[in-house]
Amino acid sequence: MLLHEIAHCRAGDKGNTATLSIFPRDDADYPILVRELTAARVREHLSAHVAGEVVRYELPGLCALQFVCHEIIDGGVTTSLALDTHGKSLSSRLLALDVEK
Protein backbone atom coordinates (compact mmCIF):
# COMPACT_ATOMS: atom_id res chain seq x y z
CA MET A 1 0.00 0.00 0.00
CA LEU A 2 1.10 3.59 -0.35
CA LEU A 3 2.15 5.51 2.73
CA HIS A 4 -0.60 8.11 2.26
CA GLU A 5 -3.17 5.40 3.00
CA ILE A 6 -2.05 5.26 6.65
CA ALA A 7 -0.26 8.59 7.22
CA HIS A 8 -0.19 12.28 6.48
CA CYS A 9 2.73 14.68 6.29
CA ARG A 10 3.50 18.27 7.26
CA ALA A 11 6.44 20.04 5.67
CA GLY A 12 8.60 23.08 6.05
CA ASP A 13 11.70 24.42 4.40
CA LYS A 14 14.43 26.98 4.96
CA GLY A 15 17.06 27.53 2.32
CA ASN A 16 18.15 24.15 1.02
CA THR A 17 16.86 22.14 4.02
CA ALA A 18 13.37 20.62 4.20
CA THR A 19 11.67 19.04 7.20
CA LEU A 20 9.04 16.37 6.64
CA SER A 21 6.96 15.23 9.61
CA ILE A 22 4.96 12.01 9.17
CA PHE A 23 1.95 11.19 11.36
CA PRO A 24 -0.10 7.99 11.22
CA ARG A 25 -3.84 8.46 10.71
CA ASP A 26 -4.28 5.87 13.49
CA ASP A 27 -1.73 5.88 16.34
CA ALA A 28 -1.74 2.05 16.24
CA ASP A 29 0.11 2.31 12.90
CA TYR A 30 3.06 4.25 14.36
CA PRO A 31 5.21 1.07 14.66
CA ILE A 32 4.74 0.53 10.91
CA LEU A 33 6.16 3.99 10.24
CA VAL A 34 9.11 3.34 12.55
CA ARG A 35 9.82 0.04 10.80
CA GLU A 36 9.30 1.12 7.20
CA LEU A 37 10.59 4.71 7.14
CA THR A 38 14.30 4.55 7.78
CA ALA A 39 16.42 7.58 6.96
CA ALA A 40 18.14 5.56 4.22
CA ARG A 41 14.85 4.53 2.63
CA VAL A 42 13.50 8.08 2.69
CA ARG A 43 16.79 9.37 1.23
CA GLU A 44 16.61 6.78 -1.56
CA HIS A 45 12.95 7.56 -2.30
CA LEU A 46 13.66 11.31 -2.53
CA SER A 47 17.10 11.00 -4.17
CA ALA A 48 16.04 12.92 -7.28
CA HIS A 49 15.39 15.94 -5.05
CA VAL A 50 17.67 15.55 -2.02
CA ALA A 51 21.43 15.49 -2.54
CA GLY A 52 22.52 15.47 1.10
CA GLU A 53 21.94 13.58 4.31
CA VAL A 54 18.47 12.69 5.61
CA VAL A 55 18.24 12.56 9.41
CA ARG A 56 15.32 10.84 11.16
CA TYR A 57 13.99 11.90 14.53
CA GLU A 58 11.49 9.71 16.40
CA LEU A 59 8.78 11.48 18.38
CA PRO A 60 6.93 8.60 20.05
CA GLY A 61 4.93 10.87 22.36
CA LEU A 62 3.39 12.43 19.25
CA CYS A 63 3.40 9.20 17.21
CA ALA A 64 5.45 11.05 14.59
CA LEU A 65 8.67 10.80 12.64
CA GLN A 66 10.51 13.87 11.42
CA PHE A 67 12.97 13.79 8.55
CA VAL A 68 15.40 16.64 8.03
CA CYS A 69 16.51 16.59 4.39
CA HIS A 70 19.74 18.47 3.68
CA GLU A 71 21.00 19.84 0.37
CA ILE A 72 17.78 20.09 -1.58
CA ILE A 73 18.64 20.01 -5.28
CA ASP A 74 18.22 23.42 -6.96
CA GLY A 75 18.84 25.17 -3.62
CA GLY A 76 15.41 24.78 -2.08
CA VAL A 77 12.49 27.16 -2.00
CA THR A 78 14.34 30.44 -1.59
CA THR A 79 16.55 30.11 -4.67
CA SER A 80 14.56 27.88 -7.01
CA LEU A 81 11.70 28.41 -9.41
CA ALA A 82 10.99 24.65 -9.46
CA LEU A 83 8.11 23.34 -7.35
CA ASP A 84 9.61 19.87 -6.92
CA THR A 85 12.18 20.96 -4.35
CA HIS A 86 9.72 22.61 -1.99
CA GLY A 87 8.88 20.86 1.26
CA LYS A 88 5.19 20.42 0.44
CA SER A 89 6.03 18.77 -2.87
CA LEU A 90 8.58 16.52 -1.15
CA SER A 91 5.97 15.54 1.46
CA SER A 92 3.55 14.49 -1.28
CA ARG A 93 6.29 12.51 -3.01
CA LEU A 94 7.19 10.79 0.31
CA LEU A 95 3.55 9.81 0.86
CA ALA A 96 3.71 7.88 -2.43
CA LEU A 97 6.23 5.45 -0.87
CA ASP A 98 5.13 1.79 -0.85
CA VAL A 99 4.96 0.34 2.70
CA GLU A 100 3.95 -3.03 4.18
CA LYS A 101 1.16 -3.03 6.75
mmCIF file of N, CA and C in Angstrom:
data_model
loop_
_atom_site.group_PDB
_atom_site.id
_atom_site.type_symbol
_atom_site.label_atom_id
_atom_site.label_comp_id
_atom_site.label_asym_id
_atom_site.label_seq_id
_atom_site.Cartn_x
_atom_site.Cartn_y
_atom_site.Cartn_z
ATOM 1 N N MET A 1 0.838 -1.170 0.000
ATOM 2 C CA MET A 1 0.000 0.000 0.000
ATOM 3 C C MET A 1 0.890 1.242 0.000
ATOM 4 N N LEU A 2 0.339 2.352 -0.378
ATOM 5 C CA LEU A 2 1.097 3.595 -0.351
ATOM 6 C C LEU A 2 1.004 4.235 1.026
ATOM 7 N N LEU A 3 2.066 4.893 1.411
ATOM 8 C CA LEU A 3 2.155 5.506 2.732
ATOM 9 C C LEU A 3 0.969 6.423 3.018
ATOM 10 N N HIS A 4 0.490 7.155 2.023
ATOM 11 C CA HIS A 4 -0.596 8.114 2.261
ATOM 12 C C HIS A 4 -1.892 7.431 2.717
ATOM 13 N N GLU A 5 -1.986 6.117 2.545
ATOM 14 C CA GLU A 5 -3.170 5.400 2.999
ATOM 15 C C GLU A 5 -3.229 5.298 4.523
ATOM 16 N N ILE A 6 -2.059 5.385 5.186
ATOM 17 C CA ILE A 6 -2.048 5.264 6.651
ATOM 18 C C ILE A 6 -1.429 6.474 7.348
ATOM 19 N N ALA A 7 -0.962 7.468 6.589
ATOM 20 C CA ALA A 7 -0.265 8.587 7.218
ATOM 21 C C ALA A 7 -0.499 9.884 6.451
ATOM 22 N N HIS A 8 -0.204 10.982 7.142
ATOM 23 C CA HIS A 8 -0.193 12.284 6.481
ATOM 24 C C HIS A 8 1.104 12.975 6.847
ATOM 25 N N CYS A 9 1.424 14.038 6.139
ATOM 26 C CA CYS A 9 2.729 14.681 6.286
ATOM 27 C C CYS A 9 2.572 16.195 6.354
ATOM 28 N N ARG A 10 3.375 16.819 7.196
ATOM 29 C CA ARG A 10 3.500 18.274 7.257
ATOM 30 C C ARG A 10 4.936 18.589 6.856
ATOM 31 N N ALA A 11 5.113 19.708 6.199
ATOM 32 C CA ALA A 11 6.440 20.038 5.672
ATOM 33 C C ALA A 11 6.792 21.489 5.928
ATOM 34 N N GLY A 12 8.084 21.724 5.956
ATOM 35 C CA GLY A 12 8.603 23.076 6.053
ATOM 36 C C GLY A 12 9.956 23.118 5.380
ATOM 37 N N ASP A 13 10.387 24.303 5.012
ATOM 38 C CA ASP A 13 11.702 24.415 4.397
ATOM 39 C C ASP A 13 12.306 25.780 4.688
ATOM 40 N N LYS A 14 13.617 25.780 4.802
ATOM 41 C CA LYS A 14 14.431 26.985 4.963
ATOM 42 C C LYS A 14 15.669 26.778 4.128
ATOM 43 N N GLY A 15 15.892 27.676 3.175
ATOM 44 C CA GLY A 15 17.059 27.527 2.322
ATOM 45 C C GLY A 15 17.024 26.194 1.619
ATOM 46 N N ASN A 16 18.112 25.436 1.715
ATOM 47 C CA ASN A 16 18.147 24.146 1.023
ATOM 48 C C ASN A 16 17.941 22.972 1.978
ATOM 49 N N THR A 17 17.200 23.197 3.066
ATOM 50 C CA THR A 17 16.858 22.143 4.018
ATOM 51 C C THR A 17 15.344 22.057 4.132
ATOM 52 N N ALA A 18 14.809 20.849 4.037
ATOM 53 C CA ALA A 18 13.371 20.621 4.197
ATOM 54 C C ALA A 18 13.145 19.694 5.382
ATOM 55 N N THR A 19 12.078 19.942 6.122
ATOM 56 C CA THR A 19 11.666 19.044 7.199
ATOM 57 C C THR A 19 10.331 18.427 6.813
ATOM 58 N N LEU A 20 10.245 17.113 6.957
ATOM 59 C CA LEU A 20 9.037 16.371 6.638
ATOM 60 C C LEU A 20 8.626 15.596 7.881
ATOM 61 N N SER A 21 7.462 15.901 8.408
ATOM 62 C CA SER A 21 6.962 15.225 9.610
ATOM 63 C C SER A 21 5.811 14.318 9.209
ATOM 64 N N ILE A 22 5.941 13.035 9.543
ATOM 65 C CA ILE A 22 4.964 12.010 9.167
ATOM 66 C C ILE A 22 4.184 11.589 10.409
ATOM 67 N N PHE A 23 2.848 11.575 10.285
ATOM 68 C CA PHE A 23 1.952 11.193 11.363
ATOM 69 C C PHE A 23 1.018 10.093 10.870
ATOM 70 N N PRO A 24 0.862 9.018 11.637
ATOM 71 C CA PRO A 24 -0.100 7.990 11.217
ATOM 72 C C PRO A 24 -1.523 8.518 11.397
ATOM 73 N N ARG A 25 -2.421 8.084 10.550
ATOM 74 C CA ARG A 25 -3.837 8.462 10.708
ATOM 75 C C ARG A 25 -4.413 7.787 11.951
ATOM 76 N N ASP A 26 -3.888 6.617 12.288
ATOM 77 C CA ASP A 26 -4.278 5.869 13.487
ATOM 78 C C ASP A 26 -2.994 5.618 14.271
ATOM 79 N N ASP A 27 -2.951 6.040 15.534
ATOM 80 C CA ASP A 27 -1.734 5.884 16.340
ATOM 81 C C ASP A 27 -1.236 4.439 16.382
ATOM 82 N N ALA A 28 -2.133 3.467 16.227
ATOM 83 C CA ALA A 28 -1.738 2.052 16.245
ATOM 84 C C ALA A 28 -0.798 1.717 15.083
ATOM 85 N N ASP A 29 -0.771 2.552 14.039
ATOM 86 C CA ASP A 29 0.108 2.311 12.896
ATOM 87 C C ASP A 29 1.492 2.949 13.051
ATOM 88 N N TYR A 30 1.749 3.625 14.152
ATOM 89 C CA TYR A 30 3.058 4.249 14.358
ATOM 90 C C TYR A 30 4.214 3.249 14.249
ATOM 91 N N PRO A 31 4.101 2.041 14.820
ATOM 92 C CA PRO A 31 5.209 1.068 14.663
ATOM 93 C C PRO A 31 5.507 0.726 13.199
ATOM 94 N N ILE A 32 4.515 0.773 12.343
ATOM 95 C CA ILE A 32 4.740 0.532 10.911
ATOM 96 C C ILE A 32 5.628 1.631 10.349
ATOM 97 N N LEU A 33 5.338 2.873 10.713
ATOM 98 C CA LEU A 33 6.157 3.994 10.238
ATOM 99 C C LEU A 33 7.593 3.853 10.720
ATOM 100 N N VAL A 34 7.765 3.507 11.992
ATOM 101 C CA VAL A 34 9.106 3.344 12.550
ATOM 102 C C VAL A 34 9.859 2.254 11.798
ATOM 103 N N ARG A 35 9.193 1.159 11.497
ATOM 104 C CA ARG A 35 9.821 0.035 10.803
ATOM 105 C C ARG A 35 10.118 0.355 9.338
ATOM 106 N N GLU A 36 9.202 0.947 8.649
ATOM 107 C CA GLU A 36 9.305 1.121 7.202
ATOM 108 C C GLU A 36 10.076 2.371 6.770
ATOM 109 N N LEU A 37 10.020 3.423 7.559
ATOM 110 C CA LEU A 37 10.593 4.705 7.138
ATOM 111 C C LEU A 37 11.946 4.963 7.793
ATOM 112 N N THR A 38 12.946 4.277 7.311
ATOM 113 C CA THR A 38 14.302 4.546 7.779
ATOM 114 C C THR A 38 14.813 5.791 7.058
ATOM 115 N N ALA A 39 15.824 6.417 7.619
ATOM 116 C CA ALA A 39 16.425 7.579 6.956
ATOM 117 C C ALA A 39 16.968 7.192 5.589
ATOM 118 N N ALA A 40 17.578 6.012 5.496
ATOM 119 C CA ALA A 40 18.143 5.557 4.219
ATOM 120 C C ALA A 40 17.052 5.345 3.176
ATOM 121 N N ARG A 41 15.938 4.782 3.593
ATOM 122 C CA ARG A 41 14.854 4.529 2.630
ATOM 123 C C ARG A 41 14.219 5.833 2.158
ATOM 124 N N VAL A 42 14.039 6.775 3.072
ATOM 125 C CA VAL A 42 13.497 8.080 2.687
ATOM 126 C C VAL A 42 14.470 8.789 1.760
ATOM 127 N N ARG A 43 15.752 8.741 2.076
ATOM 128 C CA ARG A 43 16.786 9.366 1.225
ATOM 129 C C ARG A 43 16.760 8.767 -0.173
ATOM 130 N N GLU A 44 16.665 7.450 -0.255
ATOM 131 C CA GLU A 44 16.610 6.784 -1.558
ATOM 132 C C GLU A 44 15.354 7.189 -2.333
ATOM 133 N N HIS A 45 14.219 7.222 -1.652
ATOM 134 C CA HIS A 45 12.953 7.560 -2.298
ATOM 135 C C HIS A 45 12.952 8.995 -2.834
ATOM 136 N N LEU A 46 13.639 9.890 -2.143
ATOM 137 C CA LEU A 46 13.663 11.305 -2.530
ATOM 138 C C LEU A 46 14.964 11.703 -3.224
ATOM 139 N N SER A 47 15.749 10.725 -3.656
ATOM 140 C CA SER A 47 17.099 11.004 -4.174
ATOM 141 C C SER A 47 17.117 11.929 -5.388
ATOM 142 N N ALA A 48 16.063 11.996 -6.139
ATOM 143 C CA ALA A 48 16.035 12.916 -7.284
ATOM 144 C C ALA A 48 15.934 14.368 -6.839
ATOM 145 N N HIS A 49 15.611 14.581 -5.555
ATOM 146 C CA HIS A 49 15.391 15.942 -5.051
ATOM 147 C C HIS A 49 16.259 16.310 -3.863
ATOM 148 N N VAL A 50 16.844 15.313 -3.216
ATOM 149 C CA VAL A 50 17.666 15.546 -2.024
ATOM 150 C C VAL A 50 19.065 15.005 -2.285
ATOM 151 N N ALA A 51 20.055 15.895 -2.258
ATOM 152 C CA ALA A 51 21.434 15.490 -2.538
ATOM 153 C C ALA A 51 22.215 15.154 -1.268
ATOM 154 N N GLY A 52 21.760 15.640 -0.134
ATOM 155 C CA GLY A 52 22.520 15.467 1.101
ATOM 156 C C GLY A 52 21.926 14.424 2.028
ATOM 157 N N GLU A 53 22.337 14.523 3.268
ATOM 158 C CA GLU A 53 21.939 13.576 4.315
ATOM 159 C C GLU A 53 20.467 13.766 4.680
ATOM 160 N N VAL A 54 19.812 12.664 5.031
ATOM 161 C CA VAL A 54 18.474 12.689 5.608
ATOM 162 C C VAL A 54 18.611 12.153 7.027
ATOM 163 N N VAL A 55 18.157 12.936 7.991
ATOM 164 C CA VAL A 55 18.242 12.564 9.406
ATOM 165 C C VAL A 55 16.826 12.315 9.921
ATOM 166 N N ARG A 56 16.628 11.179 10.605
ATOM 167 C CA ARG A 56 15.320 10.839 11.157
ATOM 168 C C ARG A 56 15.302 11.088 12.664
ATOM 169 N N TYR A 57 14.235 11.702 13.109
ATOM 170 C CA TYR A 57 13.988 11.896 14.534
ATOM 171 C C TYR A 57 12.674 11.204 14.883
ATOM 172 N N GLU A 58 12.696 10.384 15.932
ATOM 173 C CA GLU A 58 11.491 9.707 16.397
ATOM 174 C C GLU A 58 10.857 10.537 17.499
ATOM 175 N N LEU A 59 9.553 10.729 17.392
ATOM 176 C CA LEU A 59 8.783 11.477 18.378
ATOM 177 C C LEU A 59 7.633 10.596 18.862
ATOM 178 N N PRO A 60 7.956 9.571 19.674
ATOM 179 C CA PRO A 60 6.931 8.595 20.055
ATOM 180 C C PRO A 60 5.775 9.193 20.849
ATOM 181 N N GLY A 61 6.020 10.234 21.607
ATOM 182 C CA GLY A 61 4.935 10.871 22.362
ATOM 183 C C GLY A 61 3.891 11.504 21.461
ATOM 184 N N LEU A 62 4.301 11.850 20.248
ATOM 185 C CA LEU A 62 3.389 12.430 19.255
ATOM 186 C C LEU A 62 2.993 11.407 18.191
ATOM 187 N N CYS A 63 3.562 10.211 18.263
ATOM 188 C CA CYS A 63 3.401 9.201 17.206
ATOM 189 C C CYS A 63 3.781 9.819 15.864
ATOM 190 N N ALA A 64 4.991 10.371 15.812
ATOM 191 C CA ALA A 64 5.447 11.045 14.595
ATOM 192 C C ALA A 64 6.916 10.732 14.329
ATOM 193 N N LEU A 65 7.277 10.836 13.068
ATOM 194 C CA LEU A 65 8.671 10.796 12.641
ATOM 195 C C LEU A 65 8.953 12.100 11.911
ATOM 196 N N GLN A 66 10.112 12.677 12.158
ATOM 197 C CA GLN A 66 10.510 13.866 11.416
ATOM 198 C C GLN A 66 11.787 13.565 10.653
ATOM 199 N N PHE A 67 11.803 13.959 9.405
ATOM 200 C CA PHE A 67 12.972 13.787 8.548
ATOM 201 C C PHE A 67 13.488 15.155 8.157
ATOM 202 N N VAL A 68 14.759 15.395 8.437
ATOM 203 C CA VAL A 68 15.404 16.637 8.026
ATOM 204 C C VAL A 68 16.244 16.287 6.801
ATOM 205 N N CYS A 69 15.884 16.891 5.680
ATOM 206 C CA CYS A 69 16.506 16.590 4.390
ATOM 207 C C CYS A 69 17.434 17.741 4.018
ATOM 208 N N HIS A 70 18.735 17.454 3.958
ATOM 209 C CA HIS A 70 19.744 18.471 3.678
ATOM 210 C C HIS A 70 20.114 18.485 2.201
ATOM 211 N N GLU A 71 20.528 19.639 1.741
ATOM 212 C CA GLU A 71 21.004 19.841 0.365
ATOM 213 C C GLU A 71 19.938 19.502 -0.670
ATOM 214 N N ILE A 72 18.833 20.234 -0.590
ATOM 215 C CA ILE A 72 17.777 20.088 -1.578
ATOM 216 C C ILE A 72 18.333 20.534 -2.928
ATOM 217 N N ILE A 73 18.154 19.693 -3.933
ATOM 218 C CA ILE A 73 18.643 20.007 -5.276
ATOM 219 C C ILE A 73 17.943 21.275 -5.770
ATOM 220 N N ASP A 74 18.659 22.122 -6.463
ATOM 221 C CA ASP A 74 18.216 23.425 -6.959
ATOM 222 C C ASP A 74 18.182 24.471 -5.858
ATOM 223 N N GLY A 75 18.703 24.168 -4.670
ATOM 224 C CA GLY A 75 18.840 25.171 -3.621
ATOM 225 C C GLY A 75 17.645 25.378 -2.729
ATOM 226 N N GLY A 76 16.577 24.634 -2.931
ATOM 227 C CA GLY A 76 15.409 24.778 -2.081
ATOM 228 C C GLY A 76 14.527 25.940 -2.493
ATOM 229 N N VAL A 77 13.547 26.219 -1.656
ATOM 230 C CA VAL A 77 12.487 27.160 -2.005
ATOM 231 C C VAL A 77 12.968 28.598 -2.220
ATOM 232 N N THR A 78 13.969 29.035 -1.497
ATOM 233 C CA THR A 78 14.342 30.441 -1.588
ATOM 234 C C THR A 78 15.146 30.794 -2.823
ATOM 235 N N THR A 79 15.732 29.803 -3.497
ATOM 236 C CA THR A 79 16.549 30.108 -4.672
ATOM 237 C C THR A 79 16.088 29.401 -5.933
ATOM 238 N N SER A 80 14.982 28.674 -5.866
ATOM 239 C CA SER A 80 14.561 27.878 -7.014
ATOM 240 C C SER A 80 13.202 28.314 -7.522
ATOM 241 N N LEU A 81 13.007 28.199 -8.810
ATOM 242 C CA LEU A 81 11.699 28.413 -9.409
ATOM 243 C C LEU A 81 10.941 27.100 -9.580
ATOM 244 N N ALA A 82 11.603 25.973 -9.290
ATOM 245 C CA ALA A 82 10.988 24.653 -9.458
ATOM 246 C C ALA A 82 10.159 24.289 -8.235
ATOM 247 N N LEU A 83 8.959 23.767 -8.455
ATOM 248 C CA LEU A 83 8.110 23.342 -7.346
ATOM 249 C C LEU A 83 8.598 22.067 -6.685
ATOM 250 N N ASP A 84 9.267 21.187 -7.429
ATOM 251 C CA ASP A 84 9.608 19.866 -6.924
ATOM 252 C C ASP A 84 10.537 19.877 -5.724
ATOM 253 N N THR A 85 11.246 20.953 -5.483
ATOM 254 C CA THR A 85 12.176 20.958 -4.353
ATOM 255 C C THR A 85 11.589 21.610 -3.109
ATOM 256 N N HIS A 86 10.347 22.008 -3.156
ATOM 257 C CA HIS A 86 9.722 22.615 -1.990
ATOM 258 C C HIS A 86 9.257 21.525 -1.032
ATOM 259 N N GLY A 87 9.245 21.844 0.251
ATOM 260 C CA GLY A 87 8.875 20.860 1.264
ATOM 261 C C GLY A 87 7.523 20.214 1.024
ATOM 262 N N LYS A 88 6.517 20.996 0.643
ATOM 263 C CA LYS A 88 5.190 20.423 0.436
ATOM 264 C C LYS A 88 5.196 19.430 -0.719
ATOM 265 N N SER A 89 5.939 19.715 -1.762
ATOM 266 C CA SER A 89 6.032 18.768 -2.871
ATOM 267 C C SER A 89 6.781 17.513 -2.440
ATOM 268 N N LEU A 90 7.845 17.685 -1.638
ATOM 269 C CA LEU A 90 8.579 16.519 -1.146
ATOM 270 C C LEU A 90 7.695 15.668 -0.238
ATOM 271 N N SER A 91 6.843 16.314 0.573
ATOM 272 C CA SER A 91 5.973 15.537 1.461
ATOM 273 C C SER A 91 4.987 14.712 0.651
ATOM 274 N N SER A 92 4.455 15.259 -0.421
ATOM 275 C CA SER A 92 3.553 14.487 -1.278
ATOM 276 C C SER A 92 4.284 13.336 -1.942
ATOM 277 N N ARG A 93 5.505 13.574 -2.375
ATOM 278 C CA ARG A 93 6.294 12.512 -3.006
ATOM 279 C C ARG A 93 6.587 11.408 -1.978
ATOM 280 N N LEU A 94 6.909 11.791 -0.724
ATOM 281 C CA LEU A 94 7.188 10.792 0.310
ATOM 282 C C LEU A 94 5.944 9.946 0.594
ATOM 283 N N LEU A 95 4.764 10.556 0.596
ATOM 284 C CA LEU A 95 3.548 9.811 0.863
ATOM 285 C C LEU A 95 3.194 8.802 -0.235
ATOM 286 N N ALA A 96 3.900 8.862 -1.360
ATOM 287 C CA ALA A 96 3.706 7.883 -2.427
ATOM 288 C C ALA A 96 4.598 6.644 -2.254
ATOM 289 N N LEU A 97 5.347 6.578 -1.145
ATOM 290 C CA LEU A 97 6.229 5.446 -0.865
ATOM 291 C C LEU A 97 5.377 4.197 -0.559
ATOM 292 N N ASP A 98 5.793 3.066 -1.095
ATOM 293 C CA ASP A 98 5.126 1.790 -0.851
ATOM 294 C C ASP A 98 5.584 1.237 0.497
ATOM 295 N N VAL A 99 4.630 0.895 1.387
ATOM 296 C CA VAL A 99 4.963 0.336 2.704
ATOM 297 C C VAL A 99 4.160 -0.942 2.926
ATOM 298 N N GLU A 100 4.641 -1.795 3.820
ATOM 299 C CA GLU A 100 3.950 -3.032 4.185
ATOM 300 C C GLU A 100 3.187 -2.802 5.484
ATOM 301 N N LYS A 101 1.940 -3.194 5.520
ATOM 302 C CA LYS A 101 1.156 -3.034 6.754
ATOM 303 C C LYS A 101 1.211 -4.288 7.586
#
